[in-house]
PDB file of C-alpha atoms in Angstrom:
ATOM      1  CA  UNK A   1      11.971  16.939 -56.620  1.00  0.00           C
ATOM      2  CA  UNK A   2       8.647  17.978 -55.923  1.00  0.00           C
ATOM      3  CA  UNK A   3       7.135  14.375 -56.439  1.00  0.00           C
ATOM      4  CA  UNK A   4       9.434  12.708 -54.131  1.00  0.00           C
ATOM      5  CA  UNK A   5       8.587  15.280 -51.493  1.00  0.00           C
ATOM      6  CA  UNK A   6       4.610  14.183 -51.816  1.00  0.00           C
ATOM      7  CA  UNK A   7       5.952  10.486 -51.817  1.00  0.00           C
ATOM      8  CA  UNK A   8       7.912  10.947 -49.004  1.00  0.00           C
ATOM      9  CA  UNK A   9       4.637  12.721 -46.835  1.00  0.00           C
ATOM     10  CA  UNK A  10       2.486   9.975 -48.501  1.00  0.00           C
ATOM     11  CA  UNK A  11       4.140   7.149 -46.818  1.00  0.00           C
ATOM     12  CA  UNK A  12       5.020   8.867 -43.594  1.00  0.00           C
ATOM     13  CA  UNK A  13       0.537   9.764 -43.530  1.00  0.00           C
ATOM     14  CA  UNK A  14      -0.076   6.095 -44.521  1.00  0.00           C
ATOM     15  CA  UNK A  15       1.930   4.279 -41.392  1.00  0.00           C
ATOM     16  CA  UNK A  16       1.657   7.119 -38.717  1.00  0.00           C
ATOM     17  CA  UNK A  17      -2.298   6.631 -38.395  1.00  0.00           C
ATOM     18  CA  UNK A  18      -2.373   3.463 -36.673  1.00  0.00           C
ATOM     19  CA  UNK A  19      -4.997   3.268 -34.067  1.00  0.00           C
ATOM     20  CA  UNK A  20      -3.553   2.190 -30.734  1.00  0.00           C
ATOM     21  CA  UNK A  21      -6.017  -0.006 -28.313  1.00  0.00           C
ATOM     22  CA  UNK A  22      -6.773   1.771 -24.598  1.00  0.00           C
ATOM     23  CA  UNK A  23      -4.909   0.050 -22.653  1.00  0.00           C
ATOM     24  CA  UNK A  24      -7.088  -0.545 -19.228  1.00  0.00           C
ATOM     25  CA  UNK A  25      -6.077  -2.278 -15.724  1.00  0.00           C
ATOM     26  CA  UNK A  26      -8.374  -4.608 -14.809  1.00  0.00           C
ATOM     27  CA  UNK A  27      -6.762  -6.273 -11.939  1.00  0.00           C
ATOM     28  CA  UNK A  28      -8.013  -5.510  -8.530  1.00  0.00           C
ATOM     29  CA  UNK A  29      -4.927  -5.139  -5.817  1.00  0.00           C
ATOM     30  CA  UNK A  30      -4.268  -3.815  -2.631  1.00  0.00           C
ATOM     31  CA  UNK A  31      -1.937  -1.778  -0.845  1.00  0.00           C
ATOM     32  CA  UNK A  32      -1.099  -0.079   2.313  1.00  0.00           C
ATOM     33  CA  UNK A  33      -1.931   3.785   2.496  1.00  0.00           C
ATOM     34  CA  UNK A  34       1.163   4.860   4.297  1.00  0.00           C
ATOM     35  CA  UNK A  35       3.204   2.579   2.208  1.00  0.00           C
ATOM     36  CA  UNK A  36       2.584   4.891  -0.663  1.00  0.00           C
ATOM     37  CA  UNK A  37       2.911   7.614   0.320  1.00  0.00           C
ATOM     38  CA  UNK A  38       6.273   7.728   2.611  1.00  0.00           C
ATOM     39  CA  UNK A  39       9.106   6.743   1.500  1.00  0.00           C
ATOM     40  CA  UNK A  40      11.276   2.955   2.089  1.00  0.00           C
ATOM     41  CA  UNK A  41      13.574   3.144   5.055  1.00  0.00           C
ATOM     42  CA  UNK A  42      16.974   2.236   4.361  1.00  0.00           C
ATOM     43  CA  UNK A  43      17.766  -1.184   3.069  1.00  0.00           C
ATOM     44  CA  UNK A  44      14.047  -2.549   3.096  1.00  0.00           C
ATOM     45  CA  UNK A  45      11.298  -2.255   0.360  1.00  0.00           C
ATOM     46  CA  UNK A  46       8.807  -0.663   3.072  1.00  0.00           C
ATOM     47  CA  UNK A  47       8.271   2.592   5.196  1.00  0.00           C
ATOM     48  CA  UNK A  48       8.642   1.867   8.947  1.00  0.00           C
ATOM     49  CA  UNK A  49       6.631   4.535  10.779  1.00  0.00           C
ATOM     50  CA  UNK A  50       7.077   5.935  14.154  1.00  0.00           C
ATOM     51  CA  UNK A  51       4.164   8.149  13.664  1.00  0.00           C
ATOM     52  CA  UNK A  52       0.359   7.953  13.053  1.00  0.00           C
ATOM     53  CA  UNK A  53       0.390   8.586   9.539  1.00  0.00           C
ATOM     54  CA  UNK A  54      -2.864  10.407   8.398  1.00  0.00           C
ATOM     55  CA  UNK A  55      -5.279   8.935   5.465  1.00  0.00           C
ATOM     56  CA  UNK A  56      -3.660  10.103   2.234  1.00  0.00           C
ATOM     57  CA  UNK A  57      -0.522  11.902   3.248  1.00  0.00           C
ATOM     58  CA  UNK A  58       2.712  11.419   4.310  1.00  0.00           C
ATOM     59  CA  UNK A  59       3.883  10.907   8.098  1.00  0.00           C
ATOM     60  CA  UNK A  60       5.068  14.782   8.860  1.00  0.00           C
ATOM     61  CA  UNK A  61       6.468  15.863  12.400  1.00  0.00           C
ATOM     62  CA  UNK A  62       3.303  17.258  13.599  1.00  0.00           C
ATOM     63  CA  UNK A  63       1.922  14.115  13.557  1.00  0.00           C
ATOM     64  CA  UNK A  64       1.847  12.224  16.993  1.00  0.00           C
ATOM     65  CA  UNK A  65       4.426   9.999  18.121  1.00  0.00           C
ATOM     66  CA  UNK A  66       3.576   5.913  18.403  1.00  0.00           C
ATOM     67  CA  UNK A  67       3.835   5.394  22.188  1.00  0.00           C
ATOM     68  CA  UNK A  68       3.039   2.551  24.176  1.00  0.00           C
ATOM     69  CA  UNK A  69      -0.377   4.103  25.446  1.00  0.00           C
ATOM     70  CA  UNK A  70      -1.524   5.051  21.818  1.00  0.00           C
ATOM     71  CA  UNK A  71      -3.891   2.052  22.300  1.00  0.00           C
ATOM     72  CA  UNK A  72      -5.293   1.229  19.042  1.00  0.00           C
ATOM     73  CA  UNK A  73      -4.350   2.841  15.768  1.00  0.00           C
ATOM     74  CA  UNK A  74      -6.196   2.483  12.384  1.00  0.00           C
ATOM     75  CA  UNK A  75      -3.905   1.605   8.933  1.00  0.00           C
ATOM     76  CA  UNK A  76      -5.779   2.460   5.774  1.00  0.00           C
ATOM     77  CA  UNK A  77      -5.857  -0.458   3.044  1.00  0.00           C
ATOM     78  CA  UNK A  78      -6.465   0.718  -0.318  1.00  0.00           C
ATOM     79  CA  UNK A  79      -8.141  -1.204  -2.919  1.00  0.00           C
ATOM     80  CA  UNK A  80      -7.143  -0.531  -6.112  1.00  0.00           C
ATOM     81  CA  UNK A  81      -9.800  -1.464  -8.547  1.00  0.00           C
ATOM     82  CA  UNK A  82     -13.671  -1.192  -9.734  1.00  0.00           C
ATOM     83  CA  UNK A  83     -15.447  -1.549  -6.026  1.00  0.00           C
ATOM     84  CA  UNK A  84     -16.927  -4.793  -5.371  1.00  0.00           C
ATOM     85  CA  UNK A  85     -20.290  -5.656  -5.016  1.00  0.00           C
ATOM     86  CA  UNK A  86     -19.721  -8.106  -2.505  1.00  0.00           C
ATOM     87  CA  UNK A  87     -17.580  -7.882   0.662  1.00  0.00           C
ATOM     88  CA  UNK A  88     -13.769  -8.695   0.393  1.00  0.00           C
ATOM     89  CA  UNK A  89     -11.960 -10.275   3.257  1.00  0.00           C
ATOM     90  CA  UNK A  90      -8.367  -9.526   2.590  1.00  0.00           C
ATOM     91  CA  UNK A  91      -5.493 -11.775   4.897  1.00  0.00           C
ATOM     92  CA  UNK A  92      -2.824  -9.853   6.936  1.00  0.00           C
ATOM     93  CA  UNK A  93       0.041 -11.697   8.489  1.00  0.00           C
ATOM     94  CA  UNK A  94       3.204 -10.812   9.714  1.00  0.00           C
ATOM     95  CA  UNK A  95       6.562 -10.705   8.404  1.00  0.00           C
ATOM     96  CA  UNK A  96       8.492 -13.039  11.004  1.00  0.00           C
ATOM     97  CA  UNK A  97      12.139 -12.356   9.367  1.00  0.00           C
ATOM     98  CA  UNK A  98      11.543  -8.377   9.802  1.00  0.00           C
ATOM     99  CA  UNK A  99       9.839  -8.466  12.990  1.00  0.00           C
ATOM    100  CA  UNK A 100      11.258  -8.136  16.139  1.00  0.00           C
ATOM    101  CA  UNK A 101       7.806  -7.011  18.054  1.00  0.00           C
ATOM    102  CA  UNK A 102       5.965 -10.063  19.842  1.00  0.00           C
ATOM    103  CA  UNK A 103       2.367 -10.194  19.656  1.00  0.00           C
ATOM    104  CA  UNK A 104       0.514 -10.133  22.432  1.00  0.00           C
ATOM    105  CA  UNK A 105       3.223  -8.665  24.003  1.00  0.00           C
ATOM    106  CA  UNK A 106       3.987  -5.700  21.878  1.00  0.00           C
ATOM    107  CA  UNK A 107       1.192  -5.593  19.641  1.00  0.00           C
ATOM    108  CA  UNK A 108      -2.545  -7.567  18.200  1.00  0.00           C
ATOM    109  CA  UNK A 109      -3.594  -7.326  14.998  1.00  0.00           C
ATOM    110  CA  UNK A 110      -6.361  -9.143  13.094  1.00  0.00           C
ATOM    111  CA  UNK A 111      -5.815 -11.890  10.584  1.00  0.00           C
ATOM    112  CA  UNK A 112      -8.364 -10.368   8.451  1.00  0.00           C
ATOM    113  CA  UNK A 113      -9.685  -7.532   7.395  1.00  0.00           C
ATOM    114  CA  UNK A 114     -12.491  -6.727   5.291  1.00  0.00           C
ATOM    115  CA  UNK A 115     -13.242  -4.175   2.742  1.00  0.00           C
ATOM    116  CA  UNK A 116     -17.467  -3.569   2.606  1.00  0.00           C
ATOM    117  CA  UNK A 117     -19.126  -4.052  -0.598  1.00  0.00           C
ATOM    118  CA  UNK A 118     -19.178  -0.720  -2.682  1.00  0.00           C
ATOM    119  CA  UNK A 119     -16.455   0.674  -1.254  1.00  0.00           C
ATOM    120  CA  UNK A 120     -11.992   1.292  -2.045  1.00  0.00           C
ATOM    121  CA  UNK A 121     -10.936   1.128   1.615  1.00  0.00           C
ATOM    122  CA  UNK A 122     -10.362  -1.207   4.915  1.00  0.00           C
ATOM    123  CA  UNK A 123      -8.895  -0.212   8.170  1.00  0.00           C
ATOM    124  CA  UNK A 124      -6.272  -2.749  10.076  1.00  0.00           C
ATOM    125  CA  UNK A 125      -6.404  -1.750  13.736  1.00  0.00           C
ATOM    126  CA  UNK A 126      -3.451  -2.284  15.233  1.00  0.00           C
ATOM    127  CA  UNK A 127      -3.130  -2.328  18.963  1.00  0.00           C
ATOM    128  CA  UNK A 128      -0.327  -1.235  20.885  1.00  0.00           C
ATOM    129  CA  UNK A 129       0.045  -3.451  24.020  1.00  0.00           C
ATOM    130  CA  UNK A 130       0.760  -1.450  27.329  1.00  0.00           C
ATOM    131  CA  UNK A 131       1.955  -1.184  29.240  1.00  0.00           C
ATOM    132  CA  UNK A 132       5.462  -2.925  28.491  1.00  0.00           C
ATOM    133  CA  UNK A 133       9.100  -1.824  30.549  1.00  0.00           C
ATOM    134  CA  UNK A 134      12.094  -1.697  28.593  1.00  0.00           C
ATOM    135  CA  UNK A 135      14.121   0.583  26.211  1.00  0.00           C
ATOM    136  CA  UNK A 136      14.481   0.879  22.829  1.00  0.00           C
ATOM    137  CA  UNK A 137      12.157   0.231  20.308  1.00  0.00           C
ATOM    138  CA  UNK A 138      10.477  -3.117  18.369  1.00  0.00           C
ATOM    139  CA  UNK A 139       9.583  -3.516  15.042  1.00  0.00           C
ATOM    140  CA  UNK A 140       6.133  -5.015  13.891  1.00  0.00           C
ATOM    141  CA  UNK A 141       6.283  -5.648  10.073  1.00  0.00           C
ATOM    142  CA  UNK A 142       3.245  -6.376   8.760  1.00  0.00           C
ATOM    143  CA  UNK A 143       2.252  -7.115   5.043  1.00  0.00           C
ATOM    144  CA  UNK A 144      -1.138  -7.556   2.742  1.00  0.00           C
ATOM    145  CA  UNK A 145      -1.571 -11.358   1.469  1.00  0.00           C
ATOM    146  CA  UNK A 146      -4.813 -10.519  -0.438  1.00  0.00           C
ATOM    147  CA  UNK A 147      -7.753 -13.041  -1.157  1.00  0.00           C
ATOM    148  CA  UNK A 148      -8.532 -15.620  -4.036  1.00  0.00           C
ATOM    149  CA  UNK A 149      -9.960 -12.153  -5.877  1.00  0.00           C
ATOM    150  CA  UNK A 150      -7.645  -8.922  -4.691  1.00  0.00           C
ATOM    151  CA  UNK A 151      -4.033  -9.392  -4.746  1.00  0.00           C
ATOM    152  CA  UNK A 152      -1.381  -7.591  -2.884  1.00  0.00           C
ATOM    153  CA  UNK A 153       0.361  -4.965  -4.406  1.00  0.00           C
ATOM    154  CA  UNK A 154       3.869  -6.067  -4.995  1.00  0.00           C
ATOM    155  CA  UNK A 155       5.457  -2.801  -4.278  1.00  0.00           C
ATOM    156  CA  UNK A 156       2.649  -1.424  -1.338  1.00  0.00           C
ATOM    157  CA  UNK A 157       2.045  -4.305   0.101  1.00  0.00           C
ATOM    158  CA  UNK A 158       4.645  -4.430   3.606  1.00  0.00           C
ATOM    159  CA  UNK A 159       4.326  -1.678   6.343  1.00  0.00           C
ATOM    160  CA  UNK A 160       6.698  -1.465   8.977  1.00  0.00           C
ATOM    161  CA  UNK A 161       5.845   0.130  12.858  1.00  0.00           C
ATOM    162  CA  UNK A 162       8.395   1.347  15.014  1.00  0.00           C
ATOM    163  CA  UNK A 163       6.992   0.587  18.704  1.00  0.00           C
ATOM    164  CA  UNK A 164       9.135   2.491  21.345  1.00  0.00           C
ATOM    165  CA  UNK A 165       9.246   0.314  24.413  1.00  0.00           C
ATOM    166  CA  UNK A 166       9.171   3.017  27.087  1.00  0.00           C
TER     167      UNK A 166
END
């Protein structure tokens, strides 16, 4: 009995030291800050926000309202690889089917935005036109479409921003 006990722990030794290869990411993608760190609204893959959200954290209450004289408000872009030597202009468009919001109107964004050499972060100012009469609120849905190099996160890469018309 006792020799099938040592075979037994033999074979089990033999095939449970197998070395397993480090597995490392070595894409480079980016994603919205916000994005990641609130949740999806309901029936979209993306947050919409009706509050500056803070670098790193979630949007909480305390936080102030988007209003139609917050002028400009920064959005934080992460990058989510080694930094780059070199600068990386990343494009930005918006989502037409999602948004409602008319630019120029509503809002301005840039087309691009770049993320310096040596660094993990860009800021997309967005502008909120005033002033602009109405009630109700407009949505601006914007989204990450990356560069030849950094690609947009598939799940982090759409933001949506609640604009209150009054």
């Amino acid at each position: 009995m006792r020799k099938y006990f040592f075979v037994v722990i033999a074979a089990m030794l033999a095939v449970g030291c197998i070395e397993n290869e480090p597995i490392l990411f070595k894409d480079a993608i980016a994603e919205f800050d916000a994005t990641v760190w609130n949740a999806p609204a309901v029936g979209v893959n993306y947050p919409i926000i009706t509050r500056v959200v803070g670098f790193g954290r979630a949007a909480t209450t305390a936080d102030p309202l988007i209003a139609r004289n917050t002028g400009t408000m920064n959005v934080r872009i992460n990058l989510v690889s080694a930094q780059f030597a070199t600068d990386q202009v990343l494009n930005i468009s918006v989502v037409n089917g999602a948004t409602t919001a008319v630019a120029g109107t509503h809002y301005n964004i840039p087309a691009t935005v770049t993320v310096p050499a040596n660094s993990s972060f860009a800021l997309l100012p967005v502008t909120i036109v005033n002033p602009v009469t109405g009630t109700g609120t407009v949505d601006l849905v914007v989204q990450i479409d990356g560069n030849e190099t950094v690609k947009p996160s598939e799940n982090f890469k759409r933001l949506g921003i609640r604009i209150p018309l009054n």
